[in-house]
Coordinates of C-alpha atoms in Angstrom, one line a residue:
Chain A
M1 CA -18.4 -22.7 -19.8
G2 CA -16.4 -19.5 -20.3
S3 CA -14.8 -20.0 -16.9
L4 CA -13.7 -23.5 -17.8
Q5 CA -12.3 -22.4 -21.1
S6 CA -10.3 -19.7 -19.4
L7 CA -8.4 -22.4 -17.4
W8 CA -6.7 -23.4 -20.6
K9 CA -6.7 -20.3 -22.8
R10 CA -6.9 -16.7 -22.0
D11 CA -6.9 -13.8 -24.5
F12 CA -5.0 -10.7 -23.5
I13 CA -5.3 -7.3 -25.1
E14 CA -2.3 -5.0 -24.9
K15 CA -3.3 -1.4 -24.5
A16 CA -1.1 1.6 -23.9
A17 CA -2.4 3.5 -20.9
V18 CA -0.5 6.6 -21.9
K19 CA 0.5 7.4 -25.5
P20 CA 3.5 9.7 -26.4
L21 CA 2.8 12.8 -24.4
Y22 CA 5.0 16.0 -23.9
L23 CA 4.5 17.8 -20.6
E24 CA 6.7 20.3 -18.9
V25 CA 5.8 21.7 -15.5
R26 CA 7.5 24.7 -14.0
R27 CA 8.5 25.1 -10.4
G28 CA 5.7 26.4 -8.2
E29 CA 2.9 25.7 -10.7
I30 CA -0.4 24.0 -9.8
I31 CA -1.6 22.0 -12.7
G32 CA -4.7 19.9 -13.0
L33 CA -4.8 16.6 -14.9
L34 CA -8.3 16.2 -16.2
G35 CA -10.0 13.5 -18.1
P36 CA -12.6 10.8 -17.9
N37 CA -12.2 7.5 -16.1
G38 CA -9.5 5.4 -17.7
A39 CA -8.0 8.4 -19.6
G40 CA -4.5 7.8 -18.2
K41 CA -4.3 10.5 -15.5
T42 CA -3.6 8.2 -12.6
T43 CA -1.1 6.2 -14.7
L44 CA 0.7 9.5 -15.4
M45 CA 0.8 10.2 -11.6
K46 CA 2.1 6.8 -11.0
M47 CA 4.9 7.3 -13.5
F48 CA 5.7 10.7 -12.1
T49 CA 6.2 9.3 -8.7
G50 CA 8.1 6.1 -9.7
I51 CA 5.3 3.7 -8.8
V52 CA 4.9 2.4 -12.3
V53 CA 7.8 2.0 -14.7
P54 CA 7.1 3.5 -18.2
T55 CA 7.8 1.1 -21.0
A56 CA 9.0 3.9 -23.3
G57 CA 9.9 7.5 -23.4
Q58 CA 11.8 9.9 -21.1
L59 CA 10.7 11.2 -17.8
R60 CA 12.5 13.6 -15.5
V61 CA 11.1 14.9 -12.2
L62 CA 13.4 17.3 -10.3
G63 CA 16.2 16.0 -12.5
F64 CA 15.6 12.4 -11.4
E65 CA 14.3 9.5 -13.3
P66 CA 11.4 8.5 -11.1
A67 CA 11.4 4.8 -12.0
K68 CA 14.9 4.5 -10.5
R69 CA 13.4 5.6 -7.2
D70 CA 16.5 7.4 -6.0
L71 CA 16.5 8.0 -2.2
Y72 CA 16.9 11.8 -2.7
F73 CA 14.1 11.9 -5.2
R74 CA 11.7 10.2 -2.7
Q75 CA 12.7 12.7 0.0
K76 CA 11.6 15.5 -2.3
I77 CA 8.2 14.4 -3.4
A78 CA 4.9 13.5 -1.7
L79 CA 1.8 11.7 -2.9
V80 CA -1.7 11.9 -1.5
M81 CA -4.1 9.2 -2.8
G82 CA -7.7 10.0 -2.0
Q83 CA -8.7 6.4 -2.5
K84 CA -5.9 4.8 -0.5
S85 CA -4.7 5.5 3.0
Q86 CA -1.0 5.7 3.6
L87 CA -1.3 6.0 7.3
W88 CA -1.2 2.9 9.5
W89 CA -4.7 1.9 10.3
D90 CA -4.2 0.4 13.8
I91 CA -2.2 3.0 15.5
P92 CA -2.8 6.7 16.5
A93 CA -2.1 9.3 13.9
M94 CA 0.8 10.8 15.9
D95 CA 2.6 7.4 15.8
S96 CA 2.3 7.3 12.1
L97 CA 3.7 10.9 11.9
Q98 CA 6.6 10.0 14.2
L99 CA 7.4 7.1 11.9
L100 CA 7.5 9.5 8.9
M101 CA 9.7 11.9 11.0
R102 CA 12.2 9.0 11.1
Y103 CA 11.8 8.1 7.5
Y104 CA 12.4 11.6 6.3
E105 CA 15.0 12.3 9.0
I106 CA 13.2 15.5 10.2
P107 CA 14.8 16.9 13.3
K108 CA 12.5 16.5 16.3
N109 CA 12.1 20.3 17.0
L110 CA 11.2 21.0 13.4
F111 CA 8.9 18.0 13.4
L112 CA 6.9 19.3 16.4
E113 CA 6.8 22.7 15.0
R114 CA 5.4 21.5 11.6
V115 CA 2.9 19.1 13.3
H116 CA 1.6 22.0 15.4
Y117 CA 1.5 24.4 12.3
L118 CA -0.2 21.9 10.0
A119 CA -2.6 20.5 12.6
S120 CA -3.8 23.9 13.6
L121 CA -4.2 24.9 9.9
L122 CA -6.2 21.8 9.2
E123 CA -8.0 21.8 12.6
V124 CA -7.0 18.2 13.5
E125 CA -5.1 18.7 16.7
P126 CA -7.6 16.6 18.8
Q127 CA -7.4 13.8 16.2
L128 CA -3.7 13.3 16.5
Q129 CA -4.0 10.8 19.4
V130 CA -6.9 8.9 17.8
H131 CA -6.4 5.6 15.9
I132 CA -6.7 6.2 12.2
R133 CA -9.4 3.5 11.8
K134 CA -11.7 5.5 14.2
L135 CA -11.5 8.8 12.2
S136 CA -14.0 10.1 9.7
L137 CA -13.1 10.2 6.0
G138 CA -12.6 14.0 6.1
E139 CA -10.4 13.8 9.3
R140 CA -8.4 11.0 7.8
M141 CA -7.8 12.9 4.5
K142 CA -6.6 16.0 6.5
L143 CA -4.2 13.8 8.3
E144 CA -3.1 12.2 5.0
L145 CA -2.3 15.7 3.7
M146 CA -0.5 16.5 6.9
A147 CA 1.6 13.4 6.7
C148 CA 2.6 14.1 3.1
L149 CA 3.6 17.7 3.9
L150 CA 5.7 17.0 7.0
H151 CA 9.0 16.7 5.1
D152 CA 8.4 19.9 3.2
P153 CA 8.3 18.3 -0.3
Q154 CA 9.1 20.2 -3.4
I155 CA 6.4 18.6 -5.5
I156 CA 3.0 17.3 -4.2
F157 CA 1.1 14.8 -6.3
L158 CA -2.6 14.9 -5.3
D159 CA -4.7 12.1 -6.7
E160 CA -8.4 13.0 -6.1
P161 CA -7.7 14.4 -2.6
T162 CA -11.3 15.4 -2.0
I163 CA -13.1 12.2 -3.2
G164 CA -15.9 11.2 -1.0
L165 CA -15.8 14.3 1.2
D166 CA -18.7 16.5 2.1
L167 CA -18.8 20.0 0.6
I168 CA -17.5 21.7 3.7
A169 CA -14.5 19.3 4.0
Q170 CA -13.8 19.7 0.3
R171 CA -13.8 23.5 0.7
K172 CA -11.5 23.4 3.7
I173 CA -9.0 21.2 2.0
R174 CA -9.0 23.4 -1.1
E175 CA -8.5 26.5 1.1
F176 CA -5.7 24.8 2.9
L177 CA -3.9 23.8 -0.3
L178 CA -4.2 27.2 -1.7
N179 CA -2.8 28.8 1.4
Y180 CA 0.0 26.2 1.6
H181 CA 0.9 26.8 -2.0
R182 CA 0.9 30.6 -1.5
E183 CA 3.2 30.3 1.5
R184 CA 5.6 27.6 0.3
G185 CA 5.5 28.0 -3.5
V186 CA 5.4 24.2 -3.9
T187 CA 4.7 22.6 -7.2
V188 CA 1.3 20.7 -7.2
I189 CA 0.0 18.2 -9.7
L190 CA -3.6 17.4 -9.1
T191 CA -6.2 15.0 -10.6
S192 CA -9.8 15.3 -9.5
H193 CA -13.2 14.6 -10.8
Y194 CA -14.5 17.6 -8.8
M195 CA -14.4 20.6 -11.1
A196 CA -14.6 22.8 -8.0
D197 CA -11.1 21.5 -7.0
V198 CA -9.7 22.3 -10.4
T199 CA -11.3 25.7 -10.8
A200 CA -10.3 26.7 -7.2
L201 CA -6.7 25.4 -7.3
C202 CA -5.3 25.1 -10.8
Q203 CA -3.7 27.8 -12.9
R204 CA -3.2 25.3 -15.8
I205 CA -5.1 22.4 -17.1
V206 CA -3.9 19.4 -19.0
L207 CA -6.7 17.4 -20.6
V208 CA -6.0 13.7 -21.1
M209 CA -8.2 11.4 -23.1
N210 CA -7.4 7.9 -24.2
G211 CA -3.9 8.3 -23.0
E212 CA -3.3 11.4 -25.2
K213 CA -3.0 15.1 -24.4
H214 CA -5.9 17.0 -25.8
F215 CA -5.4 20.4 -24.2
D216 CA -2.6 22.1 -22.2
G217 CA -3.0 25.7 -21.1
P218 CA -4.4 28.2 -18.7
I219 CA -7.8 27.4 -17.2
R220 CA -9.3 30.5 -18.9
A221 CA -8.2 29.3 -22.3
F222 CA -9.8 26.0 -21.5
E223 CA -13.1 27.6 -20.6
G224 CA -12.9 29.6 -23.9
L225 CA -12.3 26.4 -25.9
M226 CA -15.9 26.2 -26.8
G227 CA -16.1 29.8 -28.0
Q228 CA -17.0 32.8 -25.9
E229 CA -20.4 31.6 -24.8
K230 CA -22.4 31.9 -21.6
Y231 CA -25.1 29.7 -20.1
V232 CA -28.3 31.6 -19.2
K233 CA -31.1 29.9 -17.3
F234 CA -34.7 31.4 -17.2
F235 CA -37.5 30.5 -14.9
F236 CA -41.1 31.2 -16.1
S237 CA -44.5 31.5 -14.4
Q238 CA -46.1 29.5 -17.3
A239 CA -44.8 26.6 -19.3
Q240 CA -43.2 27.7 -22.6
N241 CA -43.5 26.2 -26.1
E242 CA -40.3 24.3 -27.0
Q243 CA -40.4 25.8 -30.5
H244 CA -40.6 29.4 -29.3
P245 CA -38.8 31.6 -31.9
L246 CA -37.0 33.6 -29.2
L247 CA -35.5 30.5 -27.6
I248 CA -34.9 28.1 -30.5
P249 CA -31.7 29.7 -31.9
W250 CA -29.9 29.3 -28.6
H251 CA -29.9 25.5 -28.2
P252 CA -32.6 25.5 -25.5
S253 CA -32.6 22.8 -22.9
F254 CA -36.1 22.6 -21.2
G255 CA -36.8 21.4 -17.7
N256 CA -39.5 21.3 -15.0
Q257 CA -42.2 20.7 -17.7
G258 CA -41.3 23.8 -19.7
L259 CA -41.1 26.1 -16.6
E260 CA -37.3 26.3 -16.9
V261 CA -35.0 26.7 -19.9
E262 CA -31.2 26.9 -20.3
L263 CA -29.7 28.7 -23.3
R264 CA -26.2 28.9 -24.7
V265 CA -25.7 32.5 -25.9
P266 CA -22.5 34.1 -27.4
E267 CA -21.2 36.8 -25.0
D268 CA -21.7 39.6 -27.6
K269 CA -25.4 38.8 -28.0
L270 CA -26.2 38.1 -24.4
K271 CA -27.6 41.6 -23.6
D272 CA -30.0 41.7 -26.6
V273 CA -31.2 38.1 -26.1
C274 CA -31.9 38.6 -22.4
A275 CA -33.7 41.9 -23.0
A276 CA -36.0 40.3 -25.7
I277 CA -36.9 37.3 -23.5
L278 CA -37.5 39.5 -20.4
Q279 CA -39.7 41.8 -22.4
N280 CA -41.8 39.1 -24.2
L281 CA -42.0 36.1 -21.8
P282 CA -43.3 35.7 -18.2
V283 CA -39.9 35.4 -16.6
T284 CA -39.8 35.1 -12.8
D285 CA -36.0 34.7 -12.4
F286 CA -32.9 34.2 -14.4
Q287 CA -29.2 33.5 -13.9
T288 CA -26.1 33.4 -16.1
E289 CA -22.8 31.6 -15.8
K290 CA -19.7 31.3 -17.9
M291 CA -19.1 28.0 -19.8
P292 CA -18.0 26.0 -16.7
V293 CA -15.0 23.6 -17.0
E294 CA -17.3 20.7 -16.3
R295 CA -19.5 21.5 -19.4
V296 CA -16.4 22.1 -21.5
M297 CA -15.3 18.6 -20.5
Q298 CA -18.6 17.0 -21.2
E299 CA -18.8 18.7 -24.6
L300 CA -15.2 17.7 -25.5
L301 CA -15.9 14.1 -24.4
S302 CA -19.1 13.9 -26.5
R303 CA -17.3 15.3 -29.5
T304 CA -14.4 12.8 -29.3
G305 CA -16.6 9.9 -28.1
A306 CA -14.2 9.2 -25.3
Chain B
M1 CA 23.8 2.7 8.1
N2 CA 23.7 4.6 11.4
S3 CA 21.2 7.1 10.1
R4 CA 18.9 4.3 9.1
F5 CA 18.9 2.7 12.5
P6 CA 16.2 5.1 14.0
M7 CA 14.0 4.3 11.0
W8 CA 14.3 0.6 11.7
L9 CA 13.7 1.1 15.4
Q10 CA 10.6 3.2 14.9
T11 CA 9.2 0.7 12.4
V12 CA 9.8 -2.1 14.9
Y13 CA 7.9 0.0 17.5
V14 CA 5.0 0.6 15.1
A15 CA 5.0 -3.2 14.2
W16 CA 4.7 -3.9 17.9
S17 CA 1.8 -1.5 18.2
N18 CA 0.2 -3.3 15.3
L19 CA 0.7 -6.7 16.9
L20 CA -0.7 -5.5 20.2
A21 CA -3.6 -3.6 18.7
Y22 CA -5.9 -6.6 18.8
R23 CA -5.4 -8.3 22.1
V24 CA -7.3 -11.6 21.5
N25 CA -5.5 -12.0 18.2
F26 CA -2.2 -11.4 19.9
F27 CA -2.8 -13.9 22.7
L28 CA -3.9 -16.5 20.2
L29 CA -0.7 -15.9 18.2
V30 CA 1.4 -16.3 21.3
I31 CA -0.3 -19.3 23.0
G32 CA -1.8 -20.9 19.8
P33 CA 1.2 -23.0 18.8
A34 CA 1.7 -24.2 22.5
L35 CA -2.0 -25.2 22.7
V36 CA -1.7 -27.1 19.4
F37 CA 1.4 -28.9 20.7
F38 CA -0.2 -30.0 23.9
F39 CA -3.6 -31.0 22.5
V40 CA -2.4 -32.6 19.3
K41 CA 1.3 -33.6 19.2
F42 CA 1.7 -34.5 22.9
S43 CA -1.5 -36.6 22.9
L44 CA -0.9 -38.1 19.5
W45 CA 2.7 -39.4 20.2
S46 CA 1.7 -40.5 23.7
S47 CA -1.1 -42.6 22.2
I48 CA 1.2 -44.0 19.5
Y49 CA 3.8 -45.1 22.0
E50 CA 1.1 -46.6 24.3
Q51 CA -0.3 -48.6 21.4
Q52 CA 3.3 -49.9 20.7
G53 CA 3.8 -50.9 24.3
N54 CA 6.2 -48.0 24.8
R55 CA 8.8 -49.6 22.5
E56 CA 11.3 -47.3 20.8
L57 CA 10.3 -46.0 17.3
A58 CA 13.1 -45.3 14.8
G59 CA 15.5 -45.4 17.8
L60 CA 13.6 -42.9 19.8
S61 CA 11.9 -43.6 23.1
R62 CA 8.6 -42.0 24.1
E63 CA 10.5 -39.4 26.2
A64 CA 13.0 -38.6 23.4
M65 CA 10.1 -38.2 20.9
L66 CA 8.1 -35.9 23.2
G67 CA 11.3 -33.9 24.0
Y68 CA 12.0 -33.7 20.2
Q69 CA 8.5 -32.5 19.4
A70 CA 8.7 -29.8 22.2
M71 CA 12.0 -28.7 20.8
V72 CA 10.4 -28.5 17.3
L73 CA 7.8 -26.2 18.8
I74 CA 10.5 -23.9 20.3
V75 CA 12.5 -23.9 17.0
S76 CA 9.4 -23.0 15.0
L77 CA 8.6 -20.2 17.5
L78 CA 12.1 -18.9 17.3
A79 CA 12.6 -19.2 13.6
Q80 CA 9.5 -19.8 11.6
G81 CA 6.9 -17.4 12.9
H82 CA 7.0 -15.0 10.0
N83 CA 4.7 -15.5 7.0
S84 CA 4.2 -13.6 3.8
T85 CA 0.4 -13.4 3.8
R86 CA 0.4 -9.7 4.5
L87 CA 3.0 -8.9 1.8
A88 CA 1.2 -10.9 -0.9
E89 CA -2.1 -9.1 0.0
D90 CA -0.4 -5.7 0.0
I91 CA 1.0 -6.3 -3.5
R92 CA -2.3 -7.6 -4.8
L93 CA -4.3 -4.7 -3.5
G94 CA -1.7 -2.1 -4.4
R95 CA -0.9 -1.2 -0.8
I96 CA 2.9 -1.3 -1.2
T97 CA 2.6 2.0 -3.1
A98 CA 3.4 4.0 0.0
Y99 CA 6.7 2.1 0.4
L100 CA 7.7 3.0 -3.1
I101 CA 7.3 6.6 -2.2
Y102 CA 8.9 6.7 1.3
P103 CA 12.7 6.8 1.6
F104 CA 12.4 3.5 3.5
S105 CA 12.1 0.4 1.3
L106 CA 9.5 -2.3 1.4
F107 CA 12.2 -4.8 2.3
E108 CA 13.3 -2.7 5.2
F109 CA 9.7 -2.4 6.4
H110 CA 9.1 -6.2 6.2
A111 CA 12.4 -6.9 7.8
S112 CA 11.6 -4.5 10.7
S113 CA 8.2 -6.2 11.1
F114 CA 10.0 -9.6 11.2
I115 CA 12.3 -8.3 13.9
A116 CA 9.3 -7.1 15.9
L117 CA 7.6 -10.4 15.6
Q118 CA 10.7 -12.4 16.4
S119 CA 11.4 -10.4 19.6
V120 CA 7.9 -11.3 20.8
Q121 CA 8.5 -14.9 19.8
I122 CA 11.7 -15.0 21.9
I123 CA 9.7 -14.2 25.0
T124 CA 7.0 -16.8 24.0
S125 CA 9.5 -19.5 23.3
S126 CA 11.3 -18.8 26.6
V127 CA 8.0 -19.4 28.4
V128 CA 7.3 -22.6 26.4
F129 CA 10.9 -23.7 27.1
L130 CA 10.4 -23.3 30.9
M131 CA 7.0 -25.0 30.7
A132 CA 8.5 -28.0 28.8
I133 CA 11.3 -28.2 31.5
S134 CA 8.8 -28.1 34.3
L135 CA 6.7 -30.8 32.6
G136 CA 9.8 -33.0 32.4
L137 CA 9.8 -33.1 28.6
F138 CA 13.5 -32.5 28.4
T139 CA 15.3 -35.2 30.3
A140 CA 18.7 -33.5 30.2
I141 CA 19.5 -30.0 29.1
N142 CA 23.0 -28.9 28.2
L143 CA 23.5 -25.2 28.1
V144 CA 26.2 -25.4 25.4
F145 CA 23.9 -27.4 23.2
V146 CA 21.1 -24.9 23.7
V147 CA 23.3 -21.9 22.8
K148 CA 24.5 -23.7 19.7
G149 CA 20.9 -24.4 18.8
L150 CA 20.0 -20.8 19.3
V151 CA 22.8 -19.7 17.0
L152 CA 21.3 -22.0 14.4
C153 CA 17.8 -20.7 15.0
F154 CA 19.1 -17.2 14.3
F155 CA 20.3 -18.2 10.8
V156 CA 17.2 -20.4 10.2
S157 CA 15.0 -17.4 11.0
L158 CA 16.8 -15.3 8.4
L159 CA 16.4 -18.0 5.8
W160 CA 12.8 -18.5 6.7
F161 CA 12.1 -14.7 6.4
L162 CA 13.8 -14.6 3.0
I163 CA 11.9 -17.6 1.7
Q164 CA 8.6 -16.1 2.9
Y165 CA 9.6 -12.8 1.3
C166 CA 10.2 -14.5 -2.0
L167 CA 6.9 -16.3 -1.8
G168 CA 5.1 -13.1 -1.0
L169 CA 6.7 -11.3 -3.9
L170 CA 5.3 -13.8 -6.3
A171 CA 2.0 -11.9 -5.9
F172 CA 3.4 -9.5 -8.6
W173 CA 2.6 -12.3 -11.0
L174 CA 0.0 -14.4 -9.3
E175 CA -3.3 -13.0 -8.1
Q176 CA -3.6 -15.6 -5.4
T177 CA -0.5 -17.0 -3.7
W178 CA -2.0 -18.7 -0.6
V179 CA -2.3 -22.2 -2.1
M180 CA 1.4 -22.1 -2.9
R181 CA 2.2 -20.8 0.5
V182 CA 0.2 -23.5 2.2
L183 CA 1.8 -26.2 0.0
F184 CA 5.2 -24.9 0.8
Q185 CA 4.4 -24.9 4.5
I186 CA 3.2 -28.5 4.4
I187 CA 6.2 -29.7 2.3
A188 CA 8.6 -27.7 4.5
Q189 CA 7.1 -29.1 7.7
F190 CA 7.3 -32.7 6.4
L191 CA 10.8 -32.5 4.9
S192 CA 12.3 -30.5 7.8
G193 CA 11.4 -33.1 10.3
S194 CA 8.8 -31.0 11.9
I195 CA 6.1 -33.7 11.8
L196 CA 8.2 -36.8 11.8
P197 CA 11.9 -36.8 12.9
L198 CA 14.2 -37.6 10.0
E199 CA 15.2 -40.8 11.7
F200 CA 11.9 -42.2 10.3
F201 CA 12.9 -41.5 6.7
P202 CA 14.8 -44.0 4.6
Q203 CA 18.6 -43.4 4.8
G204 CA 18.8 -42.6 1.0
L205 CA 16.1 -39.9 1.2
R206 CA 17.7 -38.5 4.3
D207 CA 21.1 -38.2 2.6
A208 CA 19.5 -36.6 -0.4
L209 CA 17.5 -34.1 1.8
M210 CA 20.8 -33.0 3.4
F211 CA 21.6 -31.2 0.1
S212 CA 18.4 -29.2 0.5
P213 CA 17.7 -26.5 3.1
F214 CA 14.8 -28.4 4.7
P215 CA 16.5 -30.4 7.4
Y216 CA 18.3 -27.3 8.6
L217 CA 15.0 -25.5 9.2
T218 CA 14.0 -27.8 12.1
W219 CA 15.6 -31.2 12.5
V220 CA 19.2 -30.0 12.7
P221 CA 18.6 -27.1 15.2
A222 CA 16.3 -29.3 17.3
K223 CA 18.8 -32.1 17.4
T224 CA 21.6 -29.7 18.2
M225 CA 19.7 -28.3 21.2
L226 CA 18.8 -31.7 22.5
T227 CA 21.9 -33.8 21.8
G228 CA 24.6 -31.4 20.4
E229 CA 24.9 -33.8 17.4
G230 CA 26.6 -32.6 14.3
S231 CA 29.0 -29.7 13.5
I232 CA 27.5 -26.3 14.1
I233 CA 30.0 -24.6 11.7
Y234 CA 29.0 -26.9 8.9
A235 CA 25.3 -26.3 9.5
V236 CA 25.8 -22.5 9.7
G237 CA 27.8 -22.7 6.5
I238 CA 25.0 -24.5 4.7
L239 CA 22.4 -22.1 6.1
C240 CA 24.5 -19.1 5.0
F241 CA 24.7 -20.6 1.5
W242 CA 20.9 -20.9 1.3
I243 CA 20.5 -17.4 2.8
M244 CA 22.7 -16.1 0.0
V245 CA 20.7 -18.0 -2.6
A246 CA 17.4 -16.7 -1.1
S247 CA 18.5 -13.1 -0.9
L248 CA 19.7 -13.1 -4.5
L249 CA 16.4 -14.7 -5.5
A250 CA 14.5 -12.1 -3.5
R251 CA 16.4 -9.3 -5.3
L252 CA 15.8 -10.8 -8.7
I253 CA 12.1 -11.3 -8.1
W254 CA 11.7 -7.8 -6.7
N255 CA 13.4 -6.1 -9.6
R256 CA 11.4 -8.1 -12.2
G257 CA 8.2 -8.0 -10.2
L258 CA 8.2 -4.2 -9.7
R259 CA 8.0 -3.8 -13.5
M260 CA 4.6 -5.7 -13.3
Y261 CA 3.3 -3.6 -10.5
T262 CA 0.3 -1.4 -11.4
G263 CA -0.5 0.1 -8.0
A264 CA -4.1 -1.3 -8.2
G265 CA -6.9 0.7 -6.6
M266 CA -5.2 4.1 -6.8

């Protein structure tokens, strides 16, 4: 019935994907745009690159207005989309790269030099002659990265560049990006759901929720947003009472039928708390970690209900 | 413009590679229209004339009708091969994003792909033309008329490309454009004389149609190649007018449509 009704009348809801937001990125910075699904990160990326036209506000990237899609602007930026291939599916990777060589007017010698340099760094030399559709996701992503760096862009926009990749491929791509940034001093704007990407690559984090900026600062300050706390995990030889007075003040989270517990302890009390637990409970092992970015995110999201 | 020539050339090369990537698909694309002609149009019109005791229909003999239908096939190969299915799909699925980033526009990309397809179609239509001559479908061929017709086909192909481009760009607003494209295809085939020569239409309708671009898509170039009838300068003038209208329309739709683009799937 609803389908029939929708033939005549449809209700539309207008929603601002991004609300007024001030952001300034310095040359050579690597910043991470963080936020839950639908927060507005990718919309921001699309506006930065001129794919989507903002309905209000002012935006300048390298002195250009991206929505005008000036030819010189397009020659200076690159975009990698983890979820969308930009290479031509039915032809060998090298043919795609040669097409980009023409588009970006890269001299042939320089092109061959860069192909060799990037292919050896990314370890994809044998894949250059293979049709894109026949490559694995990891190989394809490396070639996508390579394609976007051929013209030596001044800003690289990376939208979830490691999505769907296995841990080894993720690590290799992170290492490559870090090395590339170190060598070229290029500006990088990254969105990713993998906190490992963010912690490994980004010096600065911008947290976006419901289209609004909730945090903008160094990654260390972001980690400290929840106070100077650490997570400590204890493993016991016997199951522990969930109301144990040594554990209860530190927000315990029990697992494995009481054989494991995770505590959130302020850094200044960490030594005393650990000593008391080690002395009084049958601990077989324990580990500590700083408040990881992922947990800060989770906590902030649950606080704001985003 | 010179510096953009290598970009166009390389895109044409990639479009060829794409066309040739799937061999069966390519051969069907090349020989499909010829097969349809021989199995459908040739048999159909032969039967119709047989039923009518080989009398002339709308002033056309059986030979003239078969020659006309063969020429319609050649005109369609030369000028109407391009369609906008890919463009509409790319917009709907957010695949044009790359061409908003590259310093080579989406229009340039589609125009290059169109050139690639047309260059293949020139070879195909030449083969069909020679086959039609060997089968005696063209009673008399005048080289001047053929050249005039080819000039018209060049302009028709530009107009056809721009019409298809406009139809594809409607995907900025409409989720599905294929019904509209099929409808346009059917209407265009009927009103351009691709199914029935315009001699079959009432004079009033024919006169009215001459104010539209349709007769110039098929009937005029086919007739020019066969009989040299009509002024080529007048026909080119009319086609240029419609090309101008279609290009302005394409520009307008693109500028408006891009504001609707959300880059879906990214």
